[in-house]
Short mmCIF file of C-alpha atoms in Angstrom, two decimals:
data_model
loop_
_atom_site.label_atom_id
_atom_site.label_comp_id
_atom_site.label_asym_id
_atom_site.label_seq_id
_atom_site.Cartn_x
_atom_site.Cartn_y
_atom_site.Cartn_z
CA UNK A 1 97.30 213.76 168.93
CA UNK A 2 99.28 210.15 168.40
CA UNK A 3 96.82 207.84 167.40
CA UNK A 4 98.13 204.96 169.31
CA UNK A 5 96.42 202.30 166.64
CA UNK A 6 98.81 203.48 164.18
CA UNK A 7 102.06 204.36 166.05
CA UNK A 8 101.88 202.25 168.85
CA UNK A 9 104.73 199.72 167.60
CA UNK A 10 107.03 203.21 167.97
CA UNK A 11 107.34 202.48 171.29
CA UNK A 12 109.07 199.56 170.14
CA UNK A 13 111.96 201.55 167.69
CA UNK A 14 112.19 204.00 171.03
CA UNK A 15 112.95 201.37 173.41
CA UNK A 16 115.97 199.25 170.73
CA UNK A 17 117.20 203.27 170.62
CA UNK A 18 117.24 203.18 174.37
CA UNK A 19 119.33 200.25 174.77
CA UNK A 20 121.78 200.99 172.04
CA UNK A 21 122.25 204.31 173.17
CA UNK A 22 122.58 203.50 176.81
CA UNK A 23 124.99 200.66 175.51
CA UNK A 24 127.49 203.37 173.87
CA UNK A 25 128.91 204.70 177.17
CA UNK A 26 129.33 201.42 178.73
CA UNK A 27 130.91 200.00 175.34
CA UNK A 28 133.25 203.34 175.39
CA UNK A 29 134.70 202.00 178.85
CA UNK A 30 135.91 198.91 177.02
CA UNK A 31 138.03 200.69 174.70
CA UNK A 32 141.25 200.80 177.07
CA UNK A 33 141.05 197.46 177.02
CA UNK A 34 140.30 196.10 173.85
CA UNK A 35 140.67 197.58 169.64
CA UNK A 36 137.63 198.82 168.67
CA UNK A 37 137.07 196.15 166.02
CA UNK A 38 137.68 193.07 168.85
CA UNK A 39 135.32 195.04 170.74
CA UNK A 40 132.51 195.34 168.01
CA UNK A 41 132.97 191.31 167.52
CA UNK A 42 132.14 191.01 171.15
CA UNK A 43 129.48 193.08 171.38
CA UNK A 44 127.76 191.57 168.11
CA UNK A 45 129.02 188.10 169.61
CA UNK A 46 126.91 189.00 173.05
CA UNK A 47 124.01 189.83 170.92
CA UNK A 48 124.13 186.22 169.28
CA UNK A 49 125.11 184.35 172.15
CA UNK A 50 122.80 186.05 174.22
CA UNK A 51 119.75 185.41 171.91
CA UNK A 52 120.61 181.87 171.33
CA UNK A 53 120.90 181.35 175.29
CA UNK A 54 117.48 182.68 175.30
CA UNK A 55 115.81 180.70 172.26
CA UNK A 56 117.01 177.68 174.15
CA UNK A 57 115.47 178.14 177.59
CA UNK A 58 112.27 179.16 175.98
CA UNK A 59 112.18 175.95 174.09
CA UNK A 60 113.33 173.93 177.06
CA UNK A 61 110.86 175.29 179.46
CA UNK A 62 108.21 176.83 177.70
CA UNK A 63 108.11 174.14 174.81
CA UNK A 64 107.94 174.23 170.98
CA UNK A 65 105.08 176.75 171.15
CA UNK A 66 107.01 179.42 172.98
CA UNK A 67 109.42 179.64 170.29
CA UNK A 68 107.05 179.31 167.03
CA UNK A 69 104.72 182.48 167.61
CA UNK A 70 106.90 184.04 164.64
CA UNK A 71 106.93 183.12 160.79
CA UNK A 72 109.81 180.88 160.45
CA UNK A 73 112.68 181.97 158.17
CA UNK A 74 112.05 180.71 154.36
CA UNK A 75 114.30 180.04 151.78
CA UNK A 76 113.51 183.50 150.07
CA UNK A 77 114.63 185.37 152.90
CA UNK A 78 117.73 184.57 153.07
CA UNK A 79 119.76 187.08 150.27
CA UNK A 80 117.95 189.86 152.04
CA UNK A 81 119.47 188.30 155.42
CA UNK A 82 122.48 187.46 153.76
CA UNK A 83 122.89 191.08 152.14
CA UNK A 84 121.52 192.81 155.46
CA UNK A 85 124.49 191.09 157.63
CA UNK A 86 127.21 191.87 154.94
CA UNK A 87 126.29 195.02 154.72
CA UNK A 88 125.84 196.34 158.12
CA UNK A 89 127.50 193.42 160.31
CA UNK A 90 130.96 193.11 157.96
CA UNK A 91 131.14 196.00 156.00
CA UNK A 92 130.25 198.72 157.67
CA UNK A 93 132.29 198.33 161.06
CA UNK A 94 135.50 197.51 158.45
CA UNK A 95 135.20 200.29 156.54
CA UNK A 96 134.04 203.15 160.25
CA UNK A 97 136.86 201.43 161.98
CA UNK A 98 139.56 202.14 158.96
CA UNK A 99 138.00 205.54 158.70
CA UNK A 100 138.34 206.55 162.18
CA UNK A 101 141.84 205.82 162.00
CA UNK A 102 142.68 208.89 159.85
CA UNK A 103 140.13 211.00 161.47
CA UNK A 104 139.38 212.96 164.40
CA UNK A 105 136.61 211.39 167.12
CA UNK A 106 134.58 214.72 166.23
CA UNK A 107 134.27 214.98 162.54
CA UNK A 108 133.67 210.94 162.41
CA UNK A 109 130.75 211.99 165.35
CA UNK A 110 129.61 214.16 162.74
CA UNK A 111 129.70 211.87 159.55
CA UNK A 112 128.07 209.05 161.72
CA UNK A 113 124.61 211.14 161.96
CA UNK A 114 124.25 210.85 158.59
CA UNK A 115 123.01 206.98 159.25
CA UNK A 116 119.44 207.94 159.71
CA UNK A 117 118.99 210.32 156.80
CA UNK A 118 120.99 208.12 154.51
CA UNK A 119 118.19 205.40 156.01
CA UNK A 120 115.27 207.50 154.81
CA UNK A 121 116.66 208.19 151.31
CA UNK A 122 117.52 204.47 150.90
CA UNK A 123 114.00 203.82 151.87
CA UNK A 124 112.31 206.24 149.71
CA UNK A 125 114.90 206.09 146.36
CA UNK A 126 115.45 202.25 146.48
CA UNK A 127 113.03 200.72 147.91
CA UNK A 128 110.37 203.28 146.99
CA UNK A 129 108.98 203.75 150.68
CA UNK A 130 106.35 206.49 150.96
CA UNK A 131 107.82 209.47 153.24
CA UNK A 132 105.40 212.40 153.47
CA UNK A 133 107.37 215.68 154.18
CA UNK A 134 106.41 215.30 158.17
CA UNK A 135 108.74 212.65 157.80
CA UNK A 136 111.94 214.27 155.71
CA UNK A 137 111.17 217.18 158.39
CA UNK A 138 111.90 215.04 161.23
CA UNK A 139 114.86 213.70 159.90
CA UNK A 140 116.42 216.58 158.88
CA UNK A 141 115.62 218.10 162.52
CA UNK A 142 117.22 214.94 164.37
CA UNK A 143 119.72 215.15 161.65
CA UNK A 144 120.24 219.14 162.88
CA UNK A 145 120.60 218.29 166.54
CA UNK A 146 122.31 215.59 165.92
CA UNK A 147 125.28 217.44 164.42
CA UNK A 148 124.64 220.09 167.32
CA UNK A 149 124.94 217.49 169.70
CA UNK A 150 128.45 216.41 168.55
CA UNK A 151 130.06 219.00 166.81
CA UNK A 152 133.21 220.49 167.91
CA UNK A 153 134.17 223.98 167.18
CA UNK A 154 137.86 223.16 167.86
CA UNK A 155 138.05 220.12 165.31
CA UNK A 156 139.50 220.43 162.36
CA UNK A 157 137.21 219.14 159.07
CA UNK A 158 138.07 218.23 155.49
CA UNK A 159 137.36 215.87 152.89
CA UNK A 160 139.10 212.51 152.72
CA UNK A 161 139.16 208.96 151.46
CA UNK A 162 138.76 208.29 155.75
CA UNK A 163 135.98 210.51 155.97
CA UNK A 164 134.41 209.01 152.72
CA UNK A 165 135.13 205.56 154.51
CA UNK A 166 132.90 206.70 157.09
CA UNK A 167 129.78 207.91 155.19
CA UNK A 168 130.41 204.24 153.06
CA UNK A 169 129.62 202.48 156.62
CA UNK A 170 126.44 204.88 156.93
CA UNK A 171 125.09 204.06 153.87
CA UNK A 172 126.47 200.14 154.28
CA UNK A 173 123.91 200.59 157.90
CA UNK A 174 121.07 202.69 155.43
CA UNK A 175 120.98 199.96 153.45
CA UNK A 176 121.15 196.81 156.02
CA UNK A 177 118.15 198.56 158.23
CA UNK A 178 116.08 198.61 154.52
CA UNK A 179 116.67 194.70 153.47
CA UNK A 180 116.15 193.62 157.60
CA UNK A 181 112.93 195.43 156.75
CA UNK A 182 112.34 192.42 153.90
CA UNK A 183 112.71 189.95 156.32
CA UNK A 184 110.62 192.02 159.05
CA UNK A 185 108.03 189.04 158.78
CA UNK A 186 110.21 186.41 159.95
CA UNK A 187 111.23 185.81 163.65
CA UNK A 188 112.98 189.31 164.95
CA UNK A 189 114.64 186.97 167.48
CA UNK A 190 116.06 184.64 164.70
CA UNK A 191 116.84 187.36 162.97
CA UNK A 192 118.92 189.08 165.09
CA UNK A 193 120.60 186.16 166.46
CA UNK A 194 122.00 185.32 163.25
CA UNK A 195 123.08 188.25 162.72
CA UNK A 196 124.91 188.92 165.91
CA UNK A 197 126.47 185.43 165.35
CA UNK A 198 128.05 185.97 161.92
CA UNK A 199 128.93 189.41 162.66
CA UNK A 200 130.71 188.60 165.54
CA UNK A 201 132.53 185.49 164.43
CA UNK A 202 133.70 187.73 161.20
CA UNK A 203 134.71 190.91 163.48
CA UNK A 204 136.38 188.68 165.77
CA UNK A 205 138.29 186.84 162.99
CA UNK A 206 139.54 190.65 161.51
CA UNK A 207 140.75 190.95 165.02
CA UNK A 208 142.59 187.77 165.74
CA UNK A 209 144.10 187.30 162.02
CA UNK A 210 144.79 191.12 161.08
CA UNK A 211 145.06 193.22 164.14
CA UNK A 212 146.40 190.40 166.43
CA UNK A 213 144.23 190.54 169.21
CA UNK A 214 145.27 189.54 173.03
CA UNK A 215 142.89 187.56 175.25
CA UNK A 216 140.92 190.05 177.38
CA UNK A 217 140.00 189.55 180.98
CA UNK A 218 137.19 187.92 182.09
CA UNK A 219 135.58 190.67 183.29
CA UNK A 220 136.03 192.35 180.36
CA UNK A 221 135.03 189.77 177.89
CA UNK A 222 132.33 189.31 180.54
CA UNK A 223 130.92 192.98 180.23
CA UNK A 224 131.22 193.15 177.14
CA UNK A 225 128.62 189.76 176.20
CA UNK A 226 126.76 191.73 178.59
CA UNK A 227 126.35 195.03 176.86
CA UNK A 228 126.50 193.62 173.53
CA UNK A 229 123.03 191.39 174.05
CA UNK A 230 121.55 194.06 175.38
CA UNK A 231 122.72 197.10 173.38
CA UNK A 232 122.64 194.92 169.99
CA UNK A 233 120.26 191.85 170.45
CA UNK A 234 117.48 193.03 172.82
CA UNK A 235 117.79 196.01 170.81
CA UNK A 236 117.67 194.39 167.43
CA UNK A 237 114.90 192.33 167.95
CA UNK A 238 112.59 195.21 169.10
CA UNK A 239 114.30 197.70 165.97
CA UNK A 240 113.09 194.47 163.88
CA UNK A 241 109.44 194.50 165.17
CA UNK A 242 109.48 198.59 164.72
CA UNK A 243 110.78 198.19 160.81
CA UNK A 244 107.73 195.73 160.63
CA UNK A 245 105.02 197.73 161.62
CA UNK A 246 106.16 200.75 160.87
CA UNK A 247 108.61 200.40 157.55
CA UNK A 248 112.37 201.84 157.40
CA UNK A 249 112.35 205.16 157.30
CA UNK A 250 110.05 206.10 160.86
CA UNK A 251 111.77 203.49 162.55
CA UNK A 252 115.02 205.23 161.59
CA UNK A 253 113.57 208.37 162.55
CA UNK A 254 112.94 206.96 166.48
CA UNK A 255 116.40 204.65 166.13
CA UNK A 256 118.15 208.47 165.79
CA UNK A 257 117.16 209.44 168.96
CA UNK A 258 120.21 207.00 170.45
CA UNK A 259 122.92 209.55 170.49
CA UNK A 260 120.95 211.73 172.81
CA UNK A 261 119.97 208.87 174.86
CA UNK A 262 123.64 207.75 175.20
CA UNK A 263 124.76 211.37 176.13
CA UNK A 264 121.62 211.17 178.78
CA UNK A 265 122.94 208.43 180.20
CA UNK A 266 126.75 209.83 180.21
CA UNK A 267 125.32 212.59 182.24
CA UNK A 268 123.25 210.56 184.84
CA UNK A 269 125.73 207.63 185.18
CA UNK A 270 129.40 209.33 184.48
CA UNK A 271 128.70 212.69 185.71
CA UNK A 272 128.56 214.36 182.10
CA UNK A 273 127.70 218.06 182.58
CA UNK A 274 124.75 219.44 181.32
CA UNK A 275 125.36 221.72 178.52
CA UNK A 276 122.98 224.20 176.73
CA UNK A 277 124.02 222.52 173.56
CA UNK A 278 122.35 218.98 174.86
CA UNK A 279 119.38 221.09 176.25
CA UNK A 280 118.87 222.33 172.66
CA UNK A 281 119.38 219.78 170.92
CA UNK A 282 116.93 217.43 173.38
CA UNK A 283 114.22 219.57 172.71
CA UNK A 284 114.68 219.45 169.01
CA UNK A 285 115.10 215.69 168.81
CA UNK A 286 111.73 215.90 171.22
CA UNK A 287 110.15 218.05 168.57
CA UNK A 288 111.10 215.65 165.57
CA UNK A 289 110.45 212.77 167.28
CA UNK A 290 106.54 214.31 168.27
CA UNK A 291 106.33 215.12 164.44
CA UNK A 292 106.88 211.03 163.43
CA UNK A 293 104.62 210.47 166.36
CA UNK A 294 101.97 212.53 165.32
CA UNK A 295 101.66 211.79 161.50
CA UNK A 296 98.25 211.09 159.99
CA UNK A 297 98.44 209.39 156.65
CA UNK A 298 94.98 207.92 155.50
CA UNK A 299 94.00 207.65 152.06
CA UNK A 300 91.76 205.02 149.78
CA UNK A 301 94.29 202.12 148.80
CA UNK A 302 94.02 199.07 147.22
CA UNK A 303 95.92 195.73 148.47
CA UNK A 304 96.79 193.26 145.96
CA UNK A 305 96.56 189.35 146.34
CA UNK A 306 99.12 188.79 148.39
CA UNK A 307 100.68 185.43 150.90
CA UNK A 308 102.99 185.06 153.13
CA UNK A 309 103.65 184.50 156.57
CA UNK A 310 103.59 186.58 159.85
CA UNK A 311 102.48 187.05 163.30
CA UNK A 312 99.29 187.86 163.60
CA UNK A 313 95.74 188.22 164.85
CA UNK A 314 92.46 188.20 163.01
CA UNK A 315 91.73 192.02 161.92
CA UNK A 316 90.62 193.89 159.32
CA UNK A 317 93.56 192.84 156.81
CA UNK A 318 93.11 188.56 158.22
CA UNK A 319 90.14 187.07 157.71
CA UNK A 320 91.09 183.86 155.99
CA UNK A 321 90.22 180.06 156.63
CA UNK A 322 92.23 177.64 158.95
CA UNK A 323 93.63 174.10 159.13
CA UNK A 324 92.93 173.73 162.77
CA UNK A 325 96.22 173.15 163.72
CA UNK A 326 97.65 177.31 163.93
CA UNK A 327 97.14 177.43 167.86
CA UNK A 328 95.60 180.65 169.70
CA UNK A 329 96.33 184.09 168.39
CA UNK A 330 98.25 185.70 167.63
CA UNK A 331 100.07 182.85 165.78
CA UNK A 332 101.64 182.50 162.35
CA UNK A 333 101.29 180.68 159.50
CA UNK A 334 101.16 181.24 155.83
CA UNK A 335 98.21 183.08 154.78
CA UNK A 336 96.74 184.57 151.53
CA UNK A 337 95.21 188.13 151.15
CA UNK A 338 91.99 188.76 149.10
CA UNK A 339 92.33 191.57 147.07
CA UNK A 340 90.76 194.80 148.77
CA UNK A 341 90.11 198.69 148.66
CA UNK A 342 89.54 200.78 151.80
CA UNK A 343 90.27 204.00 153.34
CA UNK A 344 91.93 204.30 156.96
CA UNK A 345 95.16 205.64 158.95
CA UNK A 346 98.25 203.74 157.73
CA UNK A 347 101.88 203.28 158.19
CA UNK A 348 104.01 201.28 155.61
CA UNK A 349 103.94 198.02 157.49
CA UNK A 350 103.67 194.84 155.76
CA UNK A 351 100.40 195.23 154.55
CA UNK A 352 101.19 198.97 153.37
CA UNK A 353 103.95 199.08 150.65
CA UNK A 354 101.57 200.34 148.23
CA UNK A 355 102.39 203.01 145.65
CA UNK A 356 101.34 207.00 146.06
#
């Protein structure tokens, strides 16, 4: 039984999977026509572009109130920002793309599943995230059909400073999805349109100055804005409300299920064949998936004095006094929490980082 209280903000990490998966196929078709790193800059450049675009024409027709529903970003923020768009906007696409050029497409399909394991362990070692054993379950199921999904018999494996490159950009993404998770609180829309904005202006740059890139068609440069706001912003923003509500490591679990999506999509759009290697492995990412779904956690906790600032609406965890000035819920301003102690179903969200 999902008890849609708890997990309904899934639906969320599901639908950013969705998109980036659905993007991958589209993004593949770009290839011919572009390096992979001028392509990533694009793609993280639509993302940016496309978000700003967006902020803009909210605030032009819908007025300042449209675009200050979220917590604004505060100076504390920002080396969690700052490390989360090193780490997975710079880093990790140098150090995949350098990888994959002494590897085969299959064994770096392989390494790249790691990304939502490495996620979880990040989340539990580092940041000391509570994952029940559902939750290491589910991952190491997605993680299963994952490799089952990709894996090529006729590929040839070993160990290498290229294949180590590639685990270095999973664990470079592990670690961005856990410090976006700080920020969580702040705008998702902000967020990610930073984001796709530095990252694309820095992949682009790698492109231009090392790789030499030449001007793409329109419609290429065209499609690929396209797919990247989509496939990276759209698909941020909502991965950015999941990691709020539901902390790093179930939002990675859900965020896995892209792969399969993308190959779903391969089939439907490209013709794909259906194999009864993707059968197998959609029912076991269907089986992990209803495991995260289904988790019960509920225990007595206590929450410490606490402020800060969020989105929100007047619950259990907000009952605090008011200037006047906050505007209809949900709104956000900065708010302090009374200590309490109580007992019901809970998910690490920002209210939830408590100890076990």
């Amino acid at each position: 039984m999902i008890d849609l209280s708890v997990q309904r903000y899934a639906l969320f990490a599901l639908t950013a999977a969705a998109l980036f998966g659905a993007s991958t196929p589209f993004a593949k078709l770009l290839i011919g026509d572009l390096s992979p790193v001028a392509l990533a800059g694009l793609l993280y450049l639509g993302s940016g572009c496309g978000l700003l675009l967006t902020r803009l024409a909210m605030a032009t027709f819908g007025g300042t109130r449209a675009t200050n529903r979220e917590a604004p970003l505060r100076r504390r923020d920002l080396p969690w920002l700052a490390g989360a768009i090193v780490a997975g906007g710079v880093v990790a696409p140098v150090l995949l793309l350098w990888g994959l050029s002494g590897s085969s497409a299959s064994s770096a399909s392989l390494l790249l599943n790691l990304e939502g394991v490495i996620t979880t362990l990040v989340a539990a070692l580092i940041f000391r995230e509570a994952v029940g054993a559902r939750i290491w379950l589910a991952a190491a199921i997605m993680l299963a059909a994952s490799v089952l999904l990709s894996y090529d018999p006729q590929a040839a494996f070993g160990f290498s400073l290229r294949a180590l490159a590639i685990v270095g950009a999973c664990l470079c993404w592990g670690l961005d999805n856990n410090l976006t998770r700080k920020v969580s609180a702040s705008d998702p829309a902000l967020l990610a349109m930073i984001k796709g904005l530095v990252a694309g202006a820095v992949n682009l740059g790698l492109a231009v100055v090392v790789i030499g890139m030449p001007v793409p068609s329109m419609v290429t440069l065209g499609a690929a804005l396209v797919v990247g706001f989509f496939g990276y912003g759209i698909s941020l923003v909502l991965f950015i409300y999941a990691l709020r509500h539901l902390g790093s490591a179930r939002a990675g679990a859900h965020f896995s299920t892209a792969p399969f999506i993308g190959a779903g999509v391969a089939i439907l759009v490209f013709g794909d064949p259906v194999t009864p290697v993707f059968a197998l492995a959609l029912v076991m990412m269907a089986g992990a998936t209803w495991l995260v779904l289904t988790e019960r956690h509920a225990h007595s906790h206590a929450h410490e004095p606490m402020a800060h600032a969020h989105r929100h609406v007047h619950d259990e965890h907000h009952q605090h006094a008011h200037r006047g000035d906050e505007g209809p819920e949900p709104h956000a301003h900065e708010h302090a929490h009374a200590p309490l102690t109580h007992s019901h179903p809970h998910v690490p969200d920002l209210h939830h980082r408590h100890g076990h």
